[in-house]
Amino acid sequence: MNQPGRFATLTVNGRAIAATGDPARRLSDFLREEAGLRGTKSGCDAGDCGACTVIADGAAVCACLMPVGRLAGARVTTVEGLADAPGEAGTLSRLQSAFLRHGAAQCGICTPGMLTAAAALLAKKPRPTEAEAEVALGGVLCRCTGYRKILAAVCDAWREDVPEAPLAPGAAVGARVRRLDGVPKVTGADRFGADEWPEGALLLKAVRSPHFHAGFHFGDISAWKAARPGVAAIFTAADIPGRNRFGVIPAFADQPALAEGTARLRGEAVALVAFEPGAEPDLTDFPVTWQPLPYLLDPAEAEAEGAQLVHQGRPGNHLITGRVRRGDAAAALAASTHVVQGSMETAFVEHAYIEPEAGSAWMEGEVLCIRACTQAPVMDRDETAAILGLPPERVRVLPTAVGGGFGSKLDVSLQPLLGLAVLKTGRPARMVYTRAESMTSTTKRHPARITAQIGCDADGHVTALSFDGLFDTGAYASWGPTVANRVPVHATGPYRTPAVLARARAIHTHGPSGGAFRGFGVPQAALAQETLYDQLADLAGIDRLEFRLRNAFVEGDATATGQVLHGTGIHDCLTALAPHWTRALAEAAAANAAPGHLRRGVGVASCWYGCGNTSLPNPSTIRLGLTPEGTLVLHQGAMDIGQGANTVITQICADALGLPVEAFTLVGPDTFLTPDAGKTSASRQTYVSGRAAQAAGAALRAQILRLAGLNGAASLRLEAAAVVVEGETSHRVDLAALPPNPHGYALMAEETYDPPTAPLDADGQGTPYAVYGYGAQMVELEVDTELGTVRLLKITAAHDLGRVINPTLAEGQTEGGIAQGIGLALMEEYIPGRTENLHDYLIPTIGDVPPIESLLIERADPEGPFGAKGLGEHVLIPTAPAILNAVRHATGVTITRVPLLPHRLRAAILAKGAP
Amino acid sequence: MTPFTFARATSPEDAARLAALEGHRLLGGGTNLVDLMRKGVEHPTTLVDVTALSTEIIETARGGLLIGAATRNTALAAHPLVRTRYPVLSRAILAGASAQIRNMATVAGNILQRSRCAYFNDPAASRCNKRAPGSGCDAREGFNRYHAIIGGSPACISAHPSDMCVALVALDAQVHLLGMTGARTVPLAEFYRLPGDTPQIETVMAPGEIITAIELPPLPVAARSDYRKVRDRASYAFALVSVAACASVQDGVLTELRLAFGGIAPKPWRALHAEQALLGGPVTREAVFAAMDLELAEAAPLAGNAFKLELARRTAVAVLADLTGVTA
C-alpha cells in the first residue's frame, strides 16, 4: 500500500521524477507545483476543459483527474516535452511551428492542452483527417480561436516549417507576421496569472455567499484561526483601509471588495483567508452564519412597483436608461407601407475564458506590486489603490499573460483582495479562482428582452425603428451604463433609418452582474433588428440580401445620432457576400427540392460597431525609445489578451518608423514602465493605440531624419549604437553620442491619441464614436425538423477592417467571434446556481464550428492608423441573427428566444403546425 | 477534501476484500470519483486503484466477448470485434465524454458512475435524496431538463448519464460480480435499481462486491446496430435523449429488435414493450410512435423535460429508419 510520504517514480519529458507527499494529489498540481512544469494549465479541475491534457503512456489524459500515485513507472509528456530536441532551446516541433504559422494560438491558455492532445494523435496518425483531429481535440475547449486554425495546424503539422522571410521596412502592415509573443505560447513558457508567485506567498481563499441574497454575520473568527496553524490571517470588510466600493464607471461604483453585512450576489466574497504556503486551504466550518433573504432574479419583477430594492437610492431597481430619438418614429411607422414587430429574449452568457482569475502580489518598498491577468492595468491600479486607501503611484500593476478576457477581466476581481492581504501582512500572496468562483462572482453578458418595430416603404426603404430593451444588469452596476448607452446608438444596425426611437434600460436583480462582454449589448440588439429585417424583406417581397443592400449606410449617410459617416464599408461587405449568397440559395433550394426532415437554410445579418468609448475620452499613449546601444524599445501598454495587440501595434509602429518588426523590443504592459494605453475593450486597441503607435513611430522617424538632415524618403537601418539613414546621401546617427533622457533613451518619442467624439444630448444626438467598423455574415445550415437540431455547414464572413494590419490575426478574431456567436445562438445559457461549471454550461467545441471563409474588406477610415478600424467585437454580432435567419429560411419558424436549444426549436416547429 | 490514503488492488479478490472495508472506494479512471471528491459529494478515506485488474477483451467459448472491468473506454470502442460485431457499442462509447476522458475511464467505472444531476453535485446549497437520504429533491421543482421522464420517483428523478450502458443494455450484457461470498452474474438490465424511496441505493451490488467483467452474448443482429444521441453541442455533452438499436428486417417486417434509451430514465432503459409491439410488423412512423406510446405509458414528465417524450419517439424513428433502410 502506498502511504503519504512514500515515493513513486515517474518519467516526465524523459526525466525521472520522484514523487513525494500525497499520492492522491492531482497530476496537474504535481506537475505545476512540484515539478515546476507550469505549461500544463488548470482550467476547471473537473475534466471539462482539457487545458491540463498531458500524454501518459501514449494516451492523452486530463491531468486534473489523475492521482499522481497511480502513475508509478509511467511516462508522461507535457507541453514542455514536445519540442523535437528536448533540452535544445528554440527547437520547436513541426506541430508547434504549425501552430505559429497558422495562428492557432491566440491567448495561449488552451494551447498546451491542444498541442498535447494533437501530439498523442499525431504519434499514431501523422497525417490525420479533419474528422480524426476533431475527435482527438473534442475535449479541449478554446474560447478564442473558433478552432479552425487549430484544426488546420494539426492537419498540416506533417509539413516542415519554412521560417518567415524578413520583410522589407514599411511592409509590415498587411503582412501575415507571426505573433511576436507566440513562441512561449507553444512551448508552455508563457506565464499566466496562476503560473508565477513569489517565494513564500500566502495562498488566499475567499469565503463566498452560496445565496442569491443573504444577510450574514461572523462567529468567533479568532478562535477558528487559532485552531488552525495553517491560517495566517483573516480579513473582512472591516479591514479595508480605503473606500470599499468599486466599479468601472466611477459615478456608479457600488460593489464592495468584501461585502458588508449583506451579500447581493451568489458567489460574493465576504471574507478572505490567507493560508501559509503548503497548508491545505480548507474553509470548512468557517464561522459565518447566513440569513437567506428574498431575492429578485426577474428584471420585470424587479422594476415592478413595490419590488424590494437591490440598492437603496436606485428606485425601481433602475440603474440607467439610454435613449436615441430622431424624427417621429411612431408617425413614420404609421405611414409605412410595411411594418413588422417582434420580440427577442436572450440569456446570461458566461465569458468562459479557460483561465480563471489568478495572480499574485508583494511589496517592493512602499510599492504594492500586483501581477494578475487583466484587460485594464491602469483601471486596476486606480481601483485597487482607492480600495486600499493608497495613492495610485504606490500601486504597480504588472499584468501576466491573459488566458482570455472578452470583457470580464476589465473589472477588478482578485486585485483588491491580493492587495489587502499583502498590505496587511507585509507578505507576498497569491490567489487562483476555482472555476466555480470565476463563474459565480464575475460578470456576464446582460440578458435582454427586446421589443421592436421596423417599417419600410413600398420600395423596401426602411422608414423607422422603435426599439425598447430591458437589460438585466444583475447585482452591481459594472458596465450596465455602457450597455444602456451603446445599445440605442447601434439599434438601427448599419442601415439608414430616418426616424428612430430606441431605448435601453438596465435593471438590477440579484443575478450575476451584467458587465462587458464582446459587443456591450449590441449582439442582443442585432438579434432583434436583423431577424425583423428578414421578416420585413419578405413582406416587401425583396430578396433578404438585396433588402439590406438597399438600406445599408453609404459614405456621407447620417446615423440615428445625426453623425455623418466616413469610411463606410457595410455596402462593400454585403456586396462581397452576393456571389456566395446566390450559390448558397441555389444549393439550399436543390437540397430542399426533395421532401424530408432535413431542411437547408441560408441566413445573413450585418453589424456595425463604434470603436472606443461612447462619447467619452479614451486616450492611448505609446512610447518608443532608442537606447544609446541602439536597442529599439516599444513601450506597449495595450493589453494583448490573445487578440494580437503586441503584434499589430508593433506592425503599425514599425511601418510608421521605417524599421522592421524584428528590430523591436517590447516592454510592458506595466504601469511603472508603459504609459497608459487604456483598456482592451470596445475594439479600440488597433485603432486608438494603433494611432498612438503610428504617431510615435512617425515622431521618432522625424527626429532621426532631422539629425541626419534628410527628408522623408530616406530608409533607416539599425547598427550597433547607431541608426544609419540612407537617402540621397547616407548618414550615421551616433546614438551613443546623444545625451540619454531621464528614461535612458538617446532618442525617444511619446505620442497620445484620443478619438475625436462629441457628447450625446438628451435625445442621443451627437458623435459618439470617431470610427465604426462594419461586417456581414452568411450562415448555411441544416435543420433536422424532427429532432429540432441544427447543423452548421458553413459561415462566410465579410468584415470591413479599413486596413488589414495582419490577415492571420484578423481571420483568427473573426473565427473566434463567430464561435462565440454560435454559442450565443445555439447553446449558451448561464443559469445562476445551476450551470457554474463547464459541463453544465456548454460552449462550442471543435465540432460545433463549421468551415469559415473570411472576406477581409478594406474601406479605409480617415481616422484609423493606415486606415484601420477595430474588429474584435464586430465579428460576434452578425453570427447569431444570421443563424436564426437561416433557421427561419429552412423551416419557416420565427425564433424569438436564444439559445435555440433543440427542445425550443422543436417546440417552435410544432407550434407552427408541423407534424 | 477529506484526507485519504491510496491502495492498489493486485487481484480481483484483493479488490473485493478492500472494497468491503469502511471508507474504501474503488478508483478506476477517476474521471467521476476524483471530481465528486472535489465537490464534497464523496468522502472516501481510502482509494483502491483497480486499474491493474483485467483489461483483456477475449472471445468467449459461445462466441460472445468477455471484457475486463478495467478496460479503458477507448480500447473497447476501438476493438475490432466490437466494431464489427457490436458497432452500437463502439458508437455509444465514442458519443460519450471526450477523447481524454475515454482514455482514462474504465468499463466498470462507466457503469458505476454517479448522477450528473446539478443538485446531487451541489452539497453546499441543494437538497438531494440520493446524496443525503430524506433531505428532499430540489430537481423536481428546479432545473430538470436533463432529468428522467420515466422510472423516477418522488424521491429522485436523476437520469443515468452513461452512453455506453445504453448500448450494453440493448446487447443483453451480463455483469460479472465478485464478492466475499463468491462470484455471480447479473444482466445489466437488472443490475440497476430504480430510485423508489431509496435513491441512494443504485445497483444490486452487495457491499464488498466488485465488477470483474462484462460479458456480451453472441448476438448476430447486433452487426446491424446504431447509436444516436441528441444533445446541445457536437461533443462532450450529456444526452437529452439517446437511442441504441439493433434491428433486422425481412420482407418488410422487423424480425429482430433490440431497443434502449439513454437520458430518459434513472437507468439505461431497455424498451421491451416497444420491441414487443414492433416485432413482426413494418417500421413505419406510426408503428414506432404507437410502440413508444406503450413504452412510455408510465412516464411522468415535468415542466423542464416533457419535451423528451416526443424527442424519444422521434429519435427512435430516426434510428430505426436509418437501420432498416425504410423511410419511416
PDB file of C-alpha atoms in Angstrom, chain A residues 787, chain B residues 149 240-243 261-262 264 288-289 292 296 307-318:
ATOM      1  CA  LEU A 787     -35.415  16.426 -33.672  1.00  0.00           C
TER       2      LEU A 787
ATOM      3  CA  ILE B 149     -39.217  11.177 -17.512  1.00  0.00           C
ATOM      4  CA  LEU B 240     -31.085  14.824 -23.939  1.00  0.00           C
ATOM      5  CA  VAL B 241     -32.203  11.544 -25.455  1.00  0.00           C
ATOM      6  CA  SER B 242     -30.158   8.745 -26.937  1.00  0.00           C
ATOM      7  CA  VAL B 243     -31.171   5.551 -28.670  1.00  0.00           C
ATOM      8  CA  PHE B 261     -32.819   4.657 -24.423  1.00  0.00           C
ATOM      9  CA  GLY B 262     -30.498   6.989 -22.564  1.00  0.00           C
ATOM     10  CA  ILE B 264     -34.816   9.494 -20.065  1.00  0.00           C
ATOM     11  CA  VAL B 288     -42.861   3.386 -33.841  1.00  0.00           C
ATOM     12  CA  PHE B 289     -44.949   6.158 -32.328  1.00  0.00           C
ATOM     13  CA  MET B 292     -43.253   4.308 -27.912  1.00  0.00           C
ATOM     14  CA  LEU B 296     -43.649   5.478 -22.155  1.00  0.00           C
ATOM     15  CA  PHE B 307     -40.063  17.557 -24.480  1.00  0.00           C
ATOM     16  CA  LYS B 308     -38.271  14.233 -24.097  1.00  0.00           C
ATOM     17  CA  LEU B 309     -41.482  12.259 -24.615  1.00  0.00           C
ATOM     18  CA  GLU B 310     -41.698  13.497 -28.151  1.00  0.00           C
ATOM     19  CA  LEU B 311     -37.959  13.611 -28.706  1.00  0.00           C
ATOM     20  CA  ALA B 312     -37.556   9.983 -27.627  1.00  0.00           C
ATOM     21  CA  ARG B 313     -40.080   8.654 -30.108  1.00  0.00           C
ATOM     22  CA  ARG B 314     -38.764  10.795 -32.920  1.00  0.00           C
ATOM     23  CA  THR B 315     -35.193   9.740 -32.239  1.00  0.00           C
ATOM     24  CA  ALA B 316     -36.361   6.127 -32.265  1.00  0.00           C
ATOM     25  CA  VAL B 317     -37.955   6.702 -35.662  1.00  0.00           C
ATOM     26  CA  ALA B 318     -34.757   8.268 -36.973  1.00  0.00           C
TER      27      ALA B 318
END
